[in-house]
Amino acid sequence: MVRKGGLSGPFLLAGLPGFRRRDNHIGMNGKLWTMRLVFGMAGVGILVWAIIIPYAKIRFQLSDGELGLVLLAGGVGGVAVMPFAGMAVARFGSRTCTVAATLLMCLLLPILGVAPSVYSFTLLLFIYGATFGTLDVAMNAQGAVVEALSGKLHMSRFHACYSLGMLAVALVASLTLKLGGTVETICLICTVGVLLGLTQSFRLVPKSGDALPAGRHFAWPNRHALILGLCCFAAFMTEGAATDWSTIFLRFSRHMPIDSATFGYAAFAVMTTLARLTGDRLAMRLGQPAVMRMGVVVAVAGFALAVGVDSGVAGVVGFGLVGFGTGNIAPLVFSAAARVPGMAANHAMSAVVGIGYAGFLTGPVMNGFVANHSGLGSAFLVDALLVGLTFFAARSVA
């Protein structure tokens, strides 16, 4: 449990004299702002990927089914790399892995935009998924170290910057396309931006300062890590469902015009960001389990509103509540993953992120399967049920 005024357990590492000296060398504020920048760059990377996808569908003349199989490559790459990402963090340090993965992401983004064939695009998407999976493990591990050194919770605000990075790309992409630019131009602009941000990586904590315990060899998740992973699975599954299906639900089930139906995901994204900007302070005041339980209640209420009230406005408000409720689940889980009892931090982090990725990968598919048999409303109720179950696992994030 986190109490007002500081953290306990592994966060007491921040009080060790060696860590104070390292902290004073560059400054905690510098580390915190650089960490936020790293998460923002990751948000840039994931949304540019999302922007490239529809253009690839048109360029390669793919059906929806064929595109689904191509997209599967990215998710499989992300899940497959998780054990190796954890071992790489232990061997080279979270800062080195974060920088290396970000550089590779910058190399791949422009190439993805000009891939000559669907086969090369699929292969590149697999590599990009593996790269982003490595970045996800490394930056969350680095974020946990910075959080421990500061003695306060910061993970929610780190993840808020991830969301802000995505929103920044959406604005840049819209402006670029209106001015006559192409998707290749968007890729180059965002790549240059990320490379400029990466120049601040020297402020991150080096391997010698990785205060969290690390194991070099593969390890299966223990019970605690598995519970955290399943909580992450539910949160990521909900995020995937809102991303892929909220607009479709509002367009075809609530009969909203297509330009208005997009407000459902916009509300989800904005409210997720808002929740993360305020989550750390709430967790410090009320405790992580309480914040998680309140979020679950709000998310389930949002699903109930969206599905139970036959109104487009209610649907938009409902998806906004889902975003606000689930926004802090993943940050709380990632913060807790760095201090799982009886398991090295890098192994626990990679296991939790890997299980979460599986939720993001399989969730939209599950929604489509249930919707095909019982309607999209029923699919969202399944999401609500799985998110609701995390209420009983909230103690695991303490």
PDB file of C-alpha atoms in Angstrom, residues 54-302:
ATOM      1  CA  PRO A  54      -5.055   1.457 -44.179  1.00  0.00           C
ATOM      2  CA  TYR A  55      -2.673   2.723 -46.851  1.00  0.00           C
ATOM      3  CA  ALA A  56      -1.107  -0.739 -47.053  1.00  0.00           C
ATOM      4  CA  LYS A  57      -4.588  -2.243 -47.456  1.00  0.00           C
ATOM      5  CA  ILE A  58      -5.245   0.002 -50.434  1.00  0.00           C
ATOM      6  CA  ARG A  59      -1.767  -0.350 -51.942  1.00  0.00           C
ATOM      7  CA  PHE A  60      -1.746  -4.150 -51.794  1.00  0.00           C
ATOM      8  CA  GLN A  61      -5.516  -4.480 -52.480  1.00  0.00           C
ATOM      9  CA  LEU A  62      -6.098  -6.639 -49.401  1.00  0.00           C
ATOM     10  CA  SER A  63      -9.462  -7.915 -48.246  1.00  0.00           C
ATOM     11  CA  ASP A  64     -10.436  -7.477 -44.590  1.00  0.00           C
ATOM     12  CA  GLY A  65      -9.546 -11.102 -43.904  1.00  0.00           C
ATOM     13  CA  GLU A  66      -6.162 -10.813 -45.609  1.00  0.00           C
ATOM     14  CA  LEU A  67      -5.403  -7.605 -43.732  1.00  0.00           C
ATOM     15  CA  GLY A  68      -6.285  -9.334 -40.456  1.00  0.00           C
ATOM     16  CA  LEU A  69      -3.726 -12.059 -41.171  1.00  0.00           C
ATOM     17  CA  VAL A  70      -1.083  -9.447 -42.043  1.00  0.00           C
ATOM     18  CA  LEU A  71      -1.760  -7.526 -38.833  1.00  0.00           C
ATOM     19  CA  LEU A  72      -1.423 -10.748 -36.872  1.00  0.00           C
ATOM     20  CA  ALA A  73       2.288 -10.712 -37.739  1.00  0.00           C
ATOM     21  CA  GLY A  74       2.877  -7.571 -35.684  1.00  0.00           C
ATOM     22  CA  GLY A  75       1.121  -8.954 -32.634  1.00  0.00           C
ATOM     23  CA  VAL A  76       2.868 -12.317 -32.887  1.00  0.00           C
ATOM     24  CA  GLY A  77       6.239 -10.568 -33.141  1.00  0.00           C
ATOM     25  CA  GLY A  78       5.460  -8.560 -30.009  1.00  0.00           C
ATOM     26  CA  VAL A  79       4.402 -11.603 -27.974  1.00  0.00           C
ATOM     27  CA  ALA A  80       7.216 -13.853 -29.231  1.00  0.00           C
ATOM     28  CA  VAL A  81       9.999 -11.455 -28.248  1.00  0.00           C
ATOM     29  CA  MET A  82       8.928 -10.967 -24.630  1.00  0.00           C
ATOM     30  CA  PRO A  83      11.141 -13.603 -22.901  1.00  0.00           C
ATOM     31  CA  PHE A  84      14.168 -12.465 -24.916  1.00  0.00           C
ATOM     32  CA  ALA A  85      13.417  -8.806 -24.197  1.00  0.00           C
ATOM     33  CA  GLY A  86      13.536  -9.535 -20.479  1.00  0.00           C
ATOM     34  CA  MET A  87      16.892 -11.308 -20.821  1.00  0.00           C
ATOM     35  CA  ALA A  88      18.264  -8.451 -22.950  1.00  0.00           C
ATOM     36  CA  VAL A  89      17.283  -5.921 -20.272  1.00  0.00           C
ATOM     37  CA  ALA A  90      19.124  -8.004 -17.680  1.00  0.00           C
ATOM     38  CA  ARG A  91      22.230  -8.280 -19.829  1.00  0.00           C
ATOM     39  CA  PHE A  92      22.521  -4.798 -21.335  1.00  0.00           C
ATOM     40  CA  GLY A  93      20.377  -2.635 -19.044  1.00  0.00           C
ATOM     41  CA  SER A  94      17.004  -1.016 -19.603  1.00  0.00           C
ATOM     42  CA  ARG A  95      18.487   2.234 -20.965  1.00  0.00           C
ATOM     43  CA  THR A  96      20.541   0.518 -23.658  1.00  0.00           C
ATOM     44  CA  CYS A  97      17.611  -1.663 -24.725  1.00  0.00           C
ATOM     45  CA  THR A  98      15.274   1.346 -24.808  1.00  0.00           C
ATOM     46  CA  VAL A  99      17.659   3.329 -27.022  1.00  0.00           C
ATOM     47  CA  ALA A 100      18.422   0.370 -29.317  1.00  0.00           C
ATOM     48  CA  ALA A 101      14.758  -0.531 -29.800  1.00  0.00           C
ATOM     49  CA  THR A 102      13.825   3.111 -30.480  1.00  0.00           C
ATOM     50  CA  LEU A 103      16.589   3.434 -33.084  1.00  0.00           C
ATOM     51  CA  LEU A 104      15.418   0.267 -34.825  1.00  0.00           C
ATOM     52  CA  MET A 105      11.840   1.572 -34.729  1.00  0.00           C
ATOM     53  CA  CYS A 106      13.041   4.761 -36.464  1.00  0.00           C
ATOM     54  CA  LEU A 107      14.746   2.674 -39.140  1.00  0.00           C
ATOM     55  CA  LEU A 108      11.664   0.522 -39.768  1.00  0.00           C
ATOM     56  CA  LEU A 109       8.976   3.232 -39.903  1.00  0.00           C
ATOM     57  CA  PRO A 110       9.998   4.807 -43.248  1.00  0.00           C
ATOM     58  CA  ILE A 111      10.628   1.349 -44.764  1.00  0.00           C
ATOM     59  CA  LEU A 112       7.164   0.146 -43.717  1.00  0.00           C
ATOM     60  CA  GLY A 113       5.667   3.031 -45.659  1.00  0.00           C
ATOM     61  CA  VAL A 114       7.358   1.971 -48.921  1.00  0.00           C
ATOM     62  CA  ALA A 115       7.482  -1.853 -48.611  1.00  0.00           C
ATOM     63  CA  PRO A 116       7.359  -3.229 -52.192  1.00  0.00           C
ATOM     64  CA  SER A 117       5.144  -6.277 -51.583  1.00  0.00           C
ATOM     65  CA  VAL A 118       2.659  -7.663 -49.106  1.00  0.00           C
ATOM     66  CA  TYR A 119       5.160 -10.345 -48.117  1.00  0.00           C
ATOM     67  CA  SER A 120       7.931  -7.872 -47.299  1.00  0.00           C
ATOM     68  CA  PHE A 121       5.379  -5.689 -45.481  1.00  0.00           C
ATOM     69  CA  THR A 122       4.266  -8.667 -43.365  1.00  0.00           C
ATOM     70  CA  LEU A 123       7.863  -9.561 -42.498  1.00  0.00           C
ATOM     71  CA  LEU A 124       8.643  -5.949 -41.617  1.00  0.00           C
ATOM     72  CA  LEU A 125       5.504  -5.796 -39.486  1.00  0.00           C
ATOM     73  CA  PHE A 126       6.647  -8.894 -37.572  1.00  0.00           C
ATOM     74  CA  ILE A 127      10.047  -7.272 -36.942  1.00  0.00           C
ATOM     75  CA  TYR A 128       8.373  -4.005 -35.980  1.00  0.00           C
ATOM     76  CA  GLY A 129       6.104  -5.832 -33.535  1.00  0.00           C
ATOM     77  CA  ALA A 130       9.121  -7.530 -31.965  1.00  0.00           C
ATOM     78  CA  THR A 131      10.955  -4.199 -31.805  1.00  0.00           C
ATOM     79  CA  PHE A 132       8.036  -2.453 -30.173  1.00  0.00           C
ATOM     80  CA  GLY A 133       7.564  -5.335 -27.741  1.00  0.00           C
ATOM     81  CA  THR A 134      11.209  -4.973 -26.684  1.00  0.00           C
ATOM     82  CA  LEU A 135      10.761  -1.226 -26.314  1.00  0.00           C
ATOM     83  CA  ASP A 136       7.640  -1.777 -24.204  1.00  0.00           C
ATOM     84  CA  VAL A 137       9.471  -4.061 -21.761  1.00  0.00           C
ATOM     85  CA  ALA A 138      12.622  -1.897 -21.635  1.00  0.00           C
ATOM     86  CA  MET A 139      10.913   1.478 -21.179  1.00  0.00           C
ATOM     87  CA  ASN A 140       8.579   0.152 -18.490  1.00  0.00           C
ATOM     88  CA  ALA A 141      11.572  -1.392 -16.702  1.00  0.00           C
ATOM     89  CA  GLN A 142      13.433   1.929 -16.956  1.00  0.00           C
ATOM     90  CA  GLY A 143      10.298   3.742 -15.819  1.00  0.00           C
ATOM     91  CA  ALA A 144      10.084   1.491 -12.763  1.00  0.00           C
ATOM     92  CA  VAL A 145      13.720   2.279 -11.906  1.00  0.00           C
ATOM     93  CA  VAL A 146      13.165   6.038 -12.235  1.00  0.00           C
ATOM     94  CA  GLU A 147       9.987   5.702 -10.181  1.00  0.00           C
ATOM     95  CA  ALA A 148      11.878   3.824  -7.459  1.00  0.00           C
ATOM     96  CA  LEU A 149      14.636   6.445  -7.381  1.00  0.00           C
ATOM     97  CA  SER A 150      12.136   9.273  -7.062  1.00  0.00           C
ATOM     98  CA  GLY A 151      10.285   7.644  -4.165  1.00  0.00           C
ATOM     99  CA  LYS A 152       6.914   8.540  -5.723  1.00  0.00           C
ATOM    100  CA  LEU A 153       4.514   7.048  -8.260  1.00  0.00           C
ATOM    101  CA  HIS A 154       4.967   8.265 -11.844  1.00  0.00           C
ATOM    102  CA  MET A 155       3.928   5.344 -14.058  1.00  0.00           C
ATOM    103  CA  SER A 156       0.448   6.684 -14.841  1.00  0.00           C
ATOM    104  CA  ARG A 157       1.869   9.995 -16.042  1.00  0.00           C
ATOM    105  CA  PHE A 158       4.461   8.128 -18.105  1.00  0.00           C
ATOM    106  CA  HIS A 159       1.634   6.267 -19.827  1.00  0.00           C
ATOM    107  CA  ALA A 160      -0.302   9.516 -20.217  1.00  0.00           C
ATOM    108  CA  CYS A 161       2.627  10.785 -22.291  1.00  0.00           C
ATOM    109  CA  TYR A 162       2.293   7.648 -24.429  1.00  0.00           C
ATOM    110  CA  SER A 163      -1.307   8.687 -25.135  1.00  0.00           C
ATOM    111  CA  LEU A 164      -0.238  12.301 -25.765  1.00  0.00           C
ATOM    112  CA  GLY A 165       2.351  11.064 -28.275  1.00  0.00           C
ATOM    113  CA  MET A 166      -0.431   9.291 -30.166  1.00  0.00           C
ATOM    114  CA  LEU A 167      -2.598  12.414 -30.154  1.00  0.00           C
ATOM    115  CA  ALA A 168       0.349  14.490 -31.430  1.00  0.00           C
ATOM    116  CA  VAL A 169       0.811  12.135 -34.379  1.00  0.00           C
ATOM    117  CA  ALA A 170      -2.904  12.302 -35.162  1.00  0.00           C
ATOM    118  CA  LEU A 171      -2.645  16.109 -35.390  1.00  0.00           C
ATOM    119  CA  VAL A 172       0.578  16.011 -37.442  1.00  0.00           C
ATOM    120  CA  ALA A 173      -0.881  13.409 -39.815  1.00  0.00           C
ATOM    121  CA  SER A 174      -4.096  15.373 -40.318  1.00  0.00           C
ATOM    122  CA  LEU A 175      -2.209  18.608 -41.041  1.00  0.00           C
ATOM    123  CA  THR A 176       0.284  16.865 -43.353  1.00  0.00           C
ATOM    124  CA  LEU A 177      -2.447  15.222 -45.417  1.00  0.00           C
ATOM    125  CA  LYS A 178      -4.419  18.465 -45.666  1.00  0.00           C
ATOM    126  CA  LEU A 179      -1.296  20.190 -47.027  1.00  0.00           C
ATOM    127  CA  GLY A 180      -0.936  17.520 -49.701  1.00  0.00           C
ATOM    128  CA  GLY A 181       1.644  15.336 -47.980  1.00  0.00           C
ATOM    129  CA  THR A 182       1.767  11.549 -48.125  1.00  0.00           C
ATOM    130  CA  VAL A 183       2.007   8.766 -45.574  1.00  0.00           C
ATOM    131  CA  GLU A 184       5.720   8.563 -46.396  1.00  0.00           C
ATOM    132  CA  THR A 185       6.046  12.241 -45.395  1.00  0.00           C
ATOM    133  CA  ILE A 186       4.287  11.511 -42.098  1.00  0.00           C
ATOM    134  CA  CYS A 187       6.713   8.635 -41.441  1.00  0.00           C
ATOM    135  CA  LEU A 188       9.750  10.854 -42.094  1.00  0.00           C
ATOM    136  CA  ILE A 189       8.474  13.751 -39.961  1.00  0.00           C
ATOM    137  CA  CYS A 190       7.719  11.458 -37.023  1.00  0.00           C
ATOM    138  CA  THR A 191      11.018   9.596 -37.393  1.00  0.00           C
ATOM    139  CA  VAL A 192      12.997  12.841 -37.263  1.00  0.00           C
ATOM    140  CA  GLY A 193      10.992  13.927 -34.220  1.00  0.00           C
ATOM    141  CA  VAL A 194      11.716  10.681 -32.385  1.00  0.00           C
ATOM    142  CA  LEU A 195      15.424  10.857 -33.232  1.00  0.00           C
ATOM    143  CA  LEU A 196      15.583  14.392 -31.850  1.00  0.00           C
ATOM    144  CA  GLY A 197      13.903  13.223 -28.665  1.00  0.00           C
ATOM    145  CA  LEU A 198      16.337  10.336 -28.386  1.00  0.00           C
ATOM    146  CA  THR A 199      19.230  12.789 -27.990  1.00  0.00           C
ATOM    147  CA  GLN A 200      18.067  13.201 -24.379  1.00  0.00           C
ATOM    148  CA  SER A 201      18.508   9.490 -23.574  1.00  0.00           C
ATOM    149  CA  PHE A 202      21.773  10.187 -21.713  1.00  0.00           C
ATOM    150  CA  ARG A 203      19.583  11.386 -18.828  1.00  0.00           C
ATOM    151  CA  LEU A 204      18.144   7.901 -18.321  1.00  0.00           C
ATOM    152  CA  VAL A 205      19.505   5.573 -15.637  1.00  0.00           C
ATOM    153  CA  PRO A 206      22.409   3.407 -16.917  1.00  0.00           C
ATOM    154  CA  LYS A 207      22.728  -0.313 -16.255  1.00  0.00           C
ATOM    155  CA  SER A 208      24.843   0.368 -13.163  1.00  0.00           C
ATOM    156  CA  GLY A 209      21.845   2.180 -11.684  1.00  0.00           C
ATOM    157  CA  ASP A 210      19.231  -0.454 -12.520  1.00  0.00           C
ATOM    158  CA  ALA A 211      18.310  -0.958  -8.892  1.00  0.00           C
ATOM    159  CA  LEU A 212      15.625  -3.543  -9.574  1.00  0.00           C
ATOM    160  CA  PRO A 213      16.623  -7.235  -9.329  1.00  0.00           C
ATOM    161  CA  ALA A 214      17.342  -8.897 -12.671  1.00  0.00           C
ATOM    162  CA  GLY A 215      17.592 -12.520 -13.743  1.00  0.00           C
ATOM    163  CA  ARG A 216      19.579 -13.481 -16.824  1.00  0.00           C
ATOM    164  CA  HIS A 217      17.768 -16.679 -17.803  1.00  0.00           C
ATOM    165  CA  PHE A 218      14.199 -17.382 -18.813  1.00  0.00           C
ATOM    166  CA  ALA A 219      11.751 -17.861 -15.956  1.00  0.00           C
ATOM    167  CA  TRP A 220       8.082 -18.806 -15.949  1.00  0.00           C
ATOM    168  CA  PRO A 221       5.804 -16.250 -14.263  1.00  0.00           C
ATOM    169  CA  ASN A 222       4.898 -17.062 -10.679  1.00  0.00           C
ATOM    170  CA  ARG A 223       1.363 -16.734  -9.320  1.00  0.00           C
ATOM    171  CA  HIS A 224       1.682 -13.041  -8.512  1.00  0.00           C
ATOM    172  CA  ALA A 225       3.077 -12.170 -11.943  1.00  0.00           C
ATOM    173  CA  LEU A 226       0.402 -14.268 -13.628  1.00  0.00           C
ATOM    174  CA  ILE A 227      -2.382 -12.391 -11.792  1.00  0.00           C
ATOM    175  CA  LEU A 228      -0.854  -9.065 -12.850  1.00  0.00           C
ATOM    176  CA  GLY A 229      -0.551 -10.344 -16.405  1.00  0.00           C
ATOM    177  CA  LEU A 230      -4.222 -11.323 -16.509  1.00  0.00           C
ATOM    178  CA  CYS A 231      -5.193  -7.861 -15.238  1.00  0.00           C
ATOM    179  CA  CYS A 232      -3.083  -6.388 -18.036  1.00  0.00           C
ATOM    180  CA  PHE A 233      -4.733  -8.814 -20.477  1.00  0.00           C
ATOM    181  CA  ALA A 234      -8.181  -7.460 -19.550  1.00  0.00           C
ATOM    182  CA  ALA A 235      -7.052  -3.820 -19.824  1.00  0.00           C
ATOM    183  CA  PHE A 236      -5.315  -4.297 -23.186  1.00  0.00           C
ATOM    184  CA  MET A 237      -8.214  -6.380 -24.516  1.00  0.00           C
ATOM    185  CA  THR A 238     -10.578  -3.518 -23.661  1.00  0.00           C
ATOM    186  CA  GLU A 239      -8.262  -1.017 -25.345  1.00  0.00           C
ATOM    187  CA  GLY A 240      -8.166  -3.171 -28.474  1.00  0.00           C
ATOM    188  CA  ALA A 241     -11.952  -3.538 -28.460  1.00  0.00           C
ATOM    189  CA  ALA A 242     -12.490   0.218 -28.144  1.00  0.00           C
ATOM    190  CA  THR A 243      -9.923   0.930 -30.862  1.00  0.00           C
ATOM    191  CA  ASP A 244     -11.325  -1.526 -33.396  1.00  0.00           C
ATOM    192  CA  TRP A 245     -15.035  -1.747 -32.595  1.00  0.00           C
ATOM    193  CA  SER A 246     -16.357   1.420 -30.906  1.00  0.00           C
ATOM    194  CA  THR A 247     -16.839   3.298 -34.190  1.00  0.00           C
ATOM    195  CA  ILE A 248     -18.485   0.275 -35.812  1.00  0.00           C
ATOM    196  CA  PHE A 249     -20.817  -0.134 -32.824  1.00  0.00           C
ATOM    197  CA  LEU A 250     -21.924   3.500 -32.871  1.00  0.00           C
ATOM    198  CA  ARG A 251     -22.320   3.526 -36.660  1.00  0.00           C
ATOM    199  CA  PHE A 252     -24.296   0.312 -37.131  1.00  0.00           C
ATOM    200  CA  SER A 253     -25.871  -0.355 -33.727  1.00  0.00           C
ATOM    201  CA  ARG A 254     -26.646   3.249 -32.750  1.00  0.00           C
ATOM    202  CA  HIS A 255     -27.035   4.537 -36.340  1.00  0.00           C
ATOM    203  CA  MET A 256     -24.762   7.539 -35.904  1.00  0.00           C
ATOM    204  CA  PRO A 257     -23.251   9.227 -38.993  1.00  0.00           C
ATOM    205  CA  ILE A 258     -19.727   7.966 -39.602  1.00  0.00           C
ATOM    206  CA  ASP A 259     -18.140  11.342 -38.815  1.00  0.00           C
ATOM    207  CA  SER A 260     -19.926  11.365 -35.438  1.00  0.00           C
ATOM    208  CA  ALA A 261     -19.371   7.662 -34.727  1.00  0.00           C
ATOM    209  CA  THR A 262     -15.636   8.316 -34.431  1.00  0.00           C
ATOM    210  CA  PHE A 263     -16.343  10.383 -31.304  1.00  0.00           C
ATOM    211  CA  GLY A 264     -16.633   7.121 -29.350  1.00  0.00           C
ATOM    212  CA  TYR A 265     -12.962   6.257 -29.734  1.00  0.00           C
ATOM    213  CA  ALA A 266     -11.979   9.921 -29.388  1.00  0.00           C
ATOM    214  CA  ALA A 267     -13.787  10.028 -26.025  1.00  0.00           C
ATOM    215  CA  PHE A 268     -12.080   6.784 -24.983  1.00  0.00           C
ATOM    216  CA  ALA A 269      -8.608   8.105 -25.899  1.00  0.00           C
ATOM    217  CA  VAL A 270      -9.037  11.541 -24.302  1.00  0.00           C
ATOM    218  CA  MET A 271     -10.476  10.156 -21.068  1.00  0.00           C
ATOM    219  CA  THR A 272      -7.725   7.515 -20.886  1.00  0.00           C
ATOM    220  CA  THR A 273      -5.150  10.305 -21.069  1.00  0.00           C
ATOM    221  CA  LEU A 274      -6.983  12.341 -18.428  1.00  0.00           C
ATOM    222  CA  ALA A 275      -7.148   9.350 -16.083  1.00  0.00           C
ATOM    223  CA  ARG A 276      -3.411   8.778 -16.431  1.00  0.00           C
ATOM    224  CA  LEU A 277      -2.549  12.411 -15.813  1.00  0.00           C
ATOM    225  CA  THR A 278      -4.355  12.260 -12.468  1.00  0.00           C
ATOM    226  CA  GLY A 279      -3.747   8.606 -11.543  1.00  0.00           C
ATOM    227  CA  ASP A 280      -0.442   8.946  -9.686  1.00  0.00           C
ATOM    228  CA  ARG A 281      -1.732  11.559  -7.257  1.00  0.00           C
ATOM    229  CA  LEU A 282      -4.845   9.512  -6.539  1.00  0.00           C
ATOM    230  CA  ALA A 283      -2.775   6.374  -5.987  1.00  0.00           C
ATOM    231  CA  MET A 284      -0.424   8.176  -3.609  1.00  0.00           C
ATOM    232  CA  ARG A 285      -3.393   9.482  -1.628  1.00  0.00           C
ATOM    233  CA  LEU A 286      -5.779   6.508  -1.720  1.00  0.00           C
ATOM    234  CA  GLY A 287      -3.512   3.566  -2.513  1.00  0.00           C
ATOM    235  CA  GLN A 288      -3.089   1.647  -5.775  1.00  0.00           C
ATOM    236  CA  PRO A 289      -5.730  -1.058  -5.074  1.00  0.00           C
ATOM    237  CA  ALA A 290      -8.402   1.553  -4.326  1.00  0.00           C
ATOM    238  CA  VAL A 291      -7.671   3.444  -7.546  1.00  0.00           C
ATOM    239  CA  MET A 292      -7.810   0.222  -9.538  1.00  0.00           C
ATOM    240  CA  ARG A 293     -11.118  -0.849  -7.975  1.00  0.00           C
ATOM    241  CA  MET A 294     -12.698   2.548  -8.603  1.00  0.00           C
ATOM    242  CA  GLY A 295     -11.484   2.424 -12.197  1.00  0.00           C
ATOM    243  CA  VAL A 296     -13.005  -1.011 -12.723  1.00  0.00           C
ATOM    244  CA  VAL A 297     -16.377   0.186 -11.407  1.00  0.00           C
ATOM    245  CA  VAL A 298     -16.307   3.219 -13.722  1.00  0.00           C
ATOM    246  CA  ALA A 299     -15.319   1.071 -16.735  1.00  0.00           C
ATOM    247  CA  VAL A 300     -18.086  -1.482 -16.150  1.00  0.00           C
ATOM    248  CA  ALA A 301     -20.594   1.365 -15.726  1.00  0.00           C
ATOM    249  CA  GLY A 302     -19.363   2.799 -19.038  1.00  0.00           C
TER     250      GLY A 302
END
